[in-house]
Tab-separated table of C-alpha atoms in Angstrom:
chain	number	residue	atom	x	y	z
A	1	MET	CA	23.304	-65.583	-4.554
A	2	ALA	CA	23.548	-62.236	-2.664
A	3	ARG	CA	24.244	-59.159	-4.748
A	4	PRO	CA	27.518	-57.260	-3.628
A	5	LYS	CA	26.966	-54.148	-1.535
A	6	ARG	CA	27.260	-50.985	-3.524
A	7	ARG	CA	29.889	-48.683	-1.976
A	8	SER	CA	28.669	-45.167	-1.266
A	9	SER	CA	30.162	-42.668	-2.986
A	10	PRO	CA	31.813	-39.982	-0.645
A	11	ARG	CA	29.623	-36.809	0.406
A	12	ARG	CA	31.077	-33.882	-1.470
A	13	LEU	CA	31.945	-30.975	0.617
A	14	PRO	CA	31.131	-27.235	-0.544
A	15	ALA	CA	34.104	-25.793	-2.336
A	16	PRO	CA	36.086	-23.183	-0.220
A	17	GLY	CA	34.898	-20.447	-2.331
A	18	THR	CA	31.148	-21.644	-1.501
A	19	TRP	CA	31.841	-21.298	2.245
A	20	ALA	CA	33.406	-17.911	1.730
A	21	SER	CA	30.487	-16.525	-0.084
A	22	LEU	CA	27.881	-17.807	2.533
A	23	LEU	CA	30.002	-16.196	5.388
A	24	ALA	CA	30.039	-12.960	3.305
A	25	LEU	CA	26.357	-12.927	2.772
A	26	THR	CA	25.680	-13.878	6.184
A	27	ALA	CA	27.949	-10.913	7.299
A	28	PHE	CA	26.144	-8.237	5.006
A	29	LEU	CA	22.939	-9.384	6.284
A	30	TYR	CA	23.640	-8.987	9.698
A	31	ALA	CA	25.404	-5.651	9.067
A	32	GLY	CA	22.064	-4.190	7.396
A	33	TRP	CA	20.242	-5.616	10.089
A	34	ILE	CA	22.305	-3.689	12.640
A	35	TRP	CA	22.193	-0.543	10.202
A	36	LEU	CA	18.203	-0.766	10.442
A	37	GLN	CA	18.038	-0.980	13.927
A	38	GLU	CA	20.138	2.253	14.118
A	39	ASN	CA	18.165	3.917	11.544
A	40	PRO	CA	14.487	3.194	12.250
A	41	GLN	CA	13.432	5.626	9.773
A	42	HIS	CA	14.571	3.519	7.051
A	43	ASN	CA	13.458	0.230	8.692
A	44	PRO	CA	9.724	-0.860	7.444
A	45	TRP	CA	9.368	-2.814	10.459
A	46	ALA	CA	10.185	-0.280	13.207
A	47	PRO	CA	7.197	1.701	14.522
A	48	LEU	CA	6.652	5.186	13.303
A	49	ASP	CA	8.069	7.891	15.468
A	50	LEU	CA	7.357	11.694	14.281
A	51	ARG	CA	10.314	12.981	16.030
A	52	GLU	CA	12.635	10.890	13.786
A	53	PRO	CA	13.986	12.242	10.379
A	54	ARG	CA	12.374	10.986	7.514
A	55	GLY	CA	13.459	8.022	5.756
A	56	TRP	CA	13.045	5.345	2.958
A	57	ALA	CA	9.985	3.911	4.936
A	58	THR	CA	8.458	7.037	6.203
A	59	ALA	CA	5.782	7.140	3.598
A	60	ALA	CA	4.767	3.780	3.622
A	61	LYS	CA	4.369	4.225	7.358
A	62	LEU	CA	2.343	7.302	6.989
A	63	GLU	CA	0.087	5.833	4.504
A	64	LEU	CA	-0.606	2.953	6.909
A	65	ALA	CA	-1.502	5.738	9.843
A	66	ARG	CA	-3.704	7.622	7.271
A	67	GLU	CA	-5.728	4.318	6.607
A	68	ASP	CA	-6.140	3.208	10.222
A	69	MET	CA	-7.172	5.255	12.936
A	70	ASP	CA	-5.901	2.977	15.642
A	71	GLU	CA	-2.597	2.919	14.419
A	72	CYS	CA	-2.707	6.756	13.559
A	73	ARG	CA	-3.603	7.487	17.256
A	74	ALA	CA	-0.580	4.967	18.338
A	75	VAL	CA	1.803	7.061	16.424
A	76	LEU	CA	0.724	10.345	18.031
A	77	THR	CA	1.190	8.651	21.622
A	78	ARG	CA	4.338	6.931	20.507
A	79	SER	CA	5.664	10.515	19.342
A	80	GLU	CA	4.604	12.111	22.784
A	81	VAL	CA	2.191	14.518	20.908
A	82	THR	CA	-0.647	15.309	23.349
A	83	PHE	CA	-4.109	15.028	21.785
A	84	THR	CA	-7.619	14.676	22.979
A	85	ALA	CA	-9.781	12.177	21.167
A	86	LEU	CA	-13.568	13.140	20.496
A	87	ASP	CA	-16.566	10.989	20.157
A	88	PRO	CA	-18.054	10.480	16.721
A	89	SER	CA	-20.276	13.211	15.518
A	90	GLY	CA	-22.762	14.266	12.565
A	91	GLU	CA	-24.543	12.423	9.797
A	92	GLY	CA	-24.532	11.520	6.474
A	93	GLU	CA	-21.599	12.651	4.416
A	94	CYS	CA	-20.478	14.890	7.143
A	95	ARG	CA	-20.380	11.871	9.614
A	96	ARG	CA	-17.119	12.222	11.568
A	97	GLU	CA	-15.792	8.947	13.181
A	98	ASP	CA	-12.147	10.463	13.442
A	99	ARG	CA	-12.303	13.492	15.569
A	100	MET	CA	-9.686	15.009	17.819
A	101	THR	CA	-7.838	18.036	19.119
A	102	LEU	CA	-4.140	18.912	19.564
A	103	SER	CA	-3.177	20.128	22.851
A	104	ASP	CA	0.112	21.871	22.018
A	105	ALA	CA	-0.099	22.757	18.365
A	106	ALA	CA	0.382	26.579	17.773
A	107	LEU	CA	-2.749	27.017	16.092
A	108	THR	CA	-4.957	30.178	16.683
A	109	PRO	CA	-7.771	30.091	17.252
A	110	GLY	CA	-6.849	27.179	19.266
A	111	SER	CA	-7.967	23.575	19.602
A	112	PRO	CA	-9.447	22.885	16.119
A	113	GLN	CA	-11.187	19.609	15.745
A	114	MET	CA	-9.522	17.439	12.960
A	115	THR	CA	-8.936	14.124	11.984
A	116	CYS	CA	-5.977	12.027	13.216
A	117	PRO	CA	-4.053	12.163	9.908
A	118	VAL	CA	-4.289	16.013	9.833
A	119	ALA	CA	-2.992	16.098	13.277
A	120	ILE	CA	0.176	14.155	12.045
A	121	GLY	CA	0.390	16.443	9.053
A	122	ILE	CA	0.301	19.451	11.360
A	123	THR	CA	3.021	17.922	13.763
A	124	LEU	CA	5.315	17.189	10.780
A	125	TRP	CA	4.761	20.308	9.015
A	126	THR	CA	5.454	22.627	12.059
A	127	GLN	CA	8.649	20.375	12.822
A	128	ASP	CA	9.890	21.558	9.268
A	129	LEU	CA	8.667	25.191	9.421
A	130	GLU	CA	10.879	25.897	12.463
A	131	PRO	CA	14.192	25.766	10.665
A	132	LEU	CA	12.781	27.371	7.593
A	133	ALA	CA	11.548	30.566	9.728
A	134	THR	CA	14.810	30.803	11.507
A	135	ASP	CA	16.896	30.428	8.332
A	136	ILE	CA	14.976	32.675	6.148
A	137	LEU	CA	13.388	34.955	8.479
A	138	GLY	CA	15.734	35.016	11.279
A	139	SER	CA	12.956	34.202	14.098
A	140	SER	CA	10.921	31.263	15.109
A	141	ILE	CA	7.258	30.827	14.594
A	142	ALA	CA	4.970	31.806	17.610
A	143	ARG	CA	1.432	31.283	16.139
A	144	ILE	CA	0.008	29.673	12.914
A	145	GLU	CA	-3.508	31.481	11.987
A	146	GLN	CA	-6.033	29.027	10.808
A	147	LEU	CA	-9.277	29.471	9.309
A	148	GLY	CA	-10.941	26.337	10.266
A	149	THR	CA	-11.081	22.610	9.578
A	150	TYR	CA	-14.598	21.308	9.777
A	151	SER	CA	-17.533	22.664	7.340
A	152	CYS	CA	-20.129	20.336	6.269
A	153	ARG	CA	-20.294	21.256	2.830
A	154	ARG	CA	-19.260	20.467	-0.810
A	155	MET	CA	-16.097	21.804	-2.568
A	156	TYR	CA	-16.203	25.491	-2.948
A	157	GLY	CA	-19.812	25.577	-1.267
A	158	ALA	CA	-21.552	24.245	-4.339
A	159	THR	CA	-24.834	22.493	-4.152
A	160	THR	CA	-23.849	19.608	-6.305
A	161	GLY	CA	-20.411	17.822	-6.770
A	162	ASN	CA	-17.942	16.180	-4.579
A	163	TRP	CA	-17.794	16.943	-0.943
A	164	SER	CA	-14.960	18.740	0.627
A	165	GLU	CA	-12.431	17.260	2.985
A	166	HIS	CA	-13.531	19.872	5.330
A	167	ALA	CA	-16.812	18.057	5.456
A	168	THR	CA	-15.114	15.482	7.722
A	169	GLY	CA	-12.557	17.651	9.511
A	170	ASN	CA	-9.787	16.097	7.122
A	171	ALA	CA	-8.426	19.483	6.265
A	172	ILE	CA	-6.972	22.625	7.636
A	173	ASP	CA	-6.575	26.404	5.988
A	174	VAL	CA	-4.006	28.024	7.190
A	175	ALA	CA	-3.890	32.112	6.386
A	176	ALA	CA	-0.886	33.556	8.174
A	177	PHE	CA	2.366	32.789	10.399
A	178	VAL	CA	3.212	35.373	13.253
A	179	LEU	CA	6.619	35.117	14.578
A	180	GLU	CA	8.371	35.493	17.860
A	181	ASP	CA	9.591	38.856	17.112
A	182	GLY	CA	6.113	40.025	16.287
A	183	ARG	CA	5.966	39.952	12.716
A	184	ARG	CA	3.116	38.608	10.678
A	185	ILE	CA	3.398	36.798	7.339
A	186	SER	CA	0.216	36.404	5.448
A	187	LEU	CA	-0.659	34.624	2.422
A	188	LEU	CA	-2.778	37.489	1.372
A	189	GLY	CA	-0.108	40.147	1.768
A	190	ASP	CA	3.106	38.447	1.240
A	191	TRP	CA	2.569	35.614	-1.237
A	192	GLU	CA	3.749	37.913	-4.225
A	193	GLU	CA	6.600	39.443	-2.417
A	194	GLU	CA	9.846	39.069	-3.744
A	195	GLY	CA	11.859	38.987	-0.642
A	196	GLU	CA	12.184	36.835	2.430
A	197	ARG	CA	8.727	37.015	3.331
A	198	GLY	CA	7.537	35.603	-0.036
A	199	GLU	CA	10.340	33.315	-0.001
A	200	PHE	CA	9.345	31.704	3.199
A	201	LEU	CA	5.716	31.251	2.277
A	202	ARG	CA	6.868	29.403	-0.885
A	203	ALA	CA	9.208	27.165	0.981
A	204	ALA	CA	6.348	26.621	3.761
A	205	ARG	CA	4.046	25.252	0.795
A	206	THR	CA	6.967	22.930	-0.300
A	207	ALA	CA	7.319	21.501	2.958
A	208	ALA	CA	3.569	21.095	3.552
A	209	CYS	CA	3.827	18.728	0.347
A	210	GLU	CA	5.734	16.392	2.180
A	211	SER	CA	3.084	15.875	5.160
A	212	PHE	CA	-0.010	16.275	3.341
A	213	GLY	CA	-1.966	14.591	0.366
A	214	THR	CA	-3.251	17.857	-1.122
A	215	VAL	CA	-1.730	21.256	-0.790
A	216	LEU	CA	-3.314	24.193	-2.665
A	217	SER	CA	-1.883	27.729	-2.617
A	218	PRO	CA	-2.548	30.991	-4.167
A	219	ASP	CA	-0.824	29.784	-7.397
A	220	TYR	CA	-3.667	27.065	-7.697
A	221	ASN	CA	-6.829	30.003	-8.081
A	222	ALA	CA	-8.215	32.856	-6.650
A	223	ALA	CA	-10.299	30.854	-4.092
A	224	HIS	CA	-7.033	30.202	-2.388
A	225	ALA	CA	-5.601	33.779	-2.610
A	226	ASP	CA	-5.567	34.001	1.243
A	227	HIS	CA	-4.805	30.657	2.308
A	228	PHE	CA	-3.035	27.102	2.212
A	229	HIS	CA	-5.444	24.351	1.936
A	230	LEU	CA	-4.149	21.371	3.456
A	231	ASP	CA	-5.859	17.907	3.644
A	232	GLN	CA	-5.267	14.214	3.731
A	233	GLY	CA	-7.691	12.774	1.431
A	234	ARG	CA	-4.932	10.890	-0.445
A	235	PRO	CA	-1.181	10.192	0.593
A	236	PRO	CA	1.438	12.794	-0.198
A	237	MET	CA	3.314	10.497	-2.688
A	238	MET	CA	0.068	10.574	-4.832
A	239	GLY	CA	-1.381	14.045	-3.950
A	240	ALA	CA	-1.500	17.308	-5.551
A	241	CYS	CA	1.014	20.117	-4.601
A	242	ARG	CA	-0.034	23.446	-6.142
């Protein structure tokens, strides 16, 4: 005897409120996607361009560039920063695989050899320095006096202990700023000054901490009384700013 066929129960359609929620979610996601396209500094998938303002995703992108030499150089190229890549040099702890010079940086003496992450740091820092100099000192910056990047040595020139970031050119020391109006603002002479010169130097240190992993100033110790030490041995978000 044949069994009677079961009646299939009618398919239930989503409640009207469910459709409304799905449409609202889709609209929200689309609006967020459009916003990220218009604000690449907040978009973790957008390539880093140093000419854009800093955003939520900038720190992660800078860390990727710090860890990957090819990505770092791609960032400079994308940002239209002119540089010359140099062949590796040195041996042992002072071996420099990542070596380049910046063509248009306002550094003097010019063309110091540095790592790509330091080049990115200098580029970002000088962009931050310009409005600070104009607002505080009333003049733009003509030159940044630097004391060197590469020195095959341990920290503080000791015979034992950790190697300096200078051993691989992953650091730069900055002693003074020369303005377009001719004034010279130096760490040694003006750090303790209570007026606009000291204010600018302290603001310059704070700005450097956004672009370098380690920033040491005259406040750190007597060895840094005449310069800022800036290096990229670690990411700025986990670095030292003193």
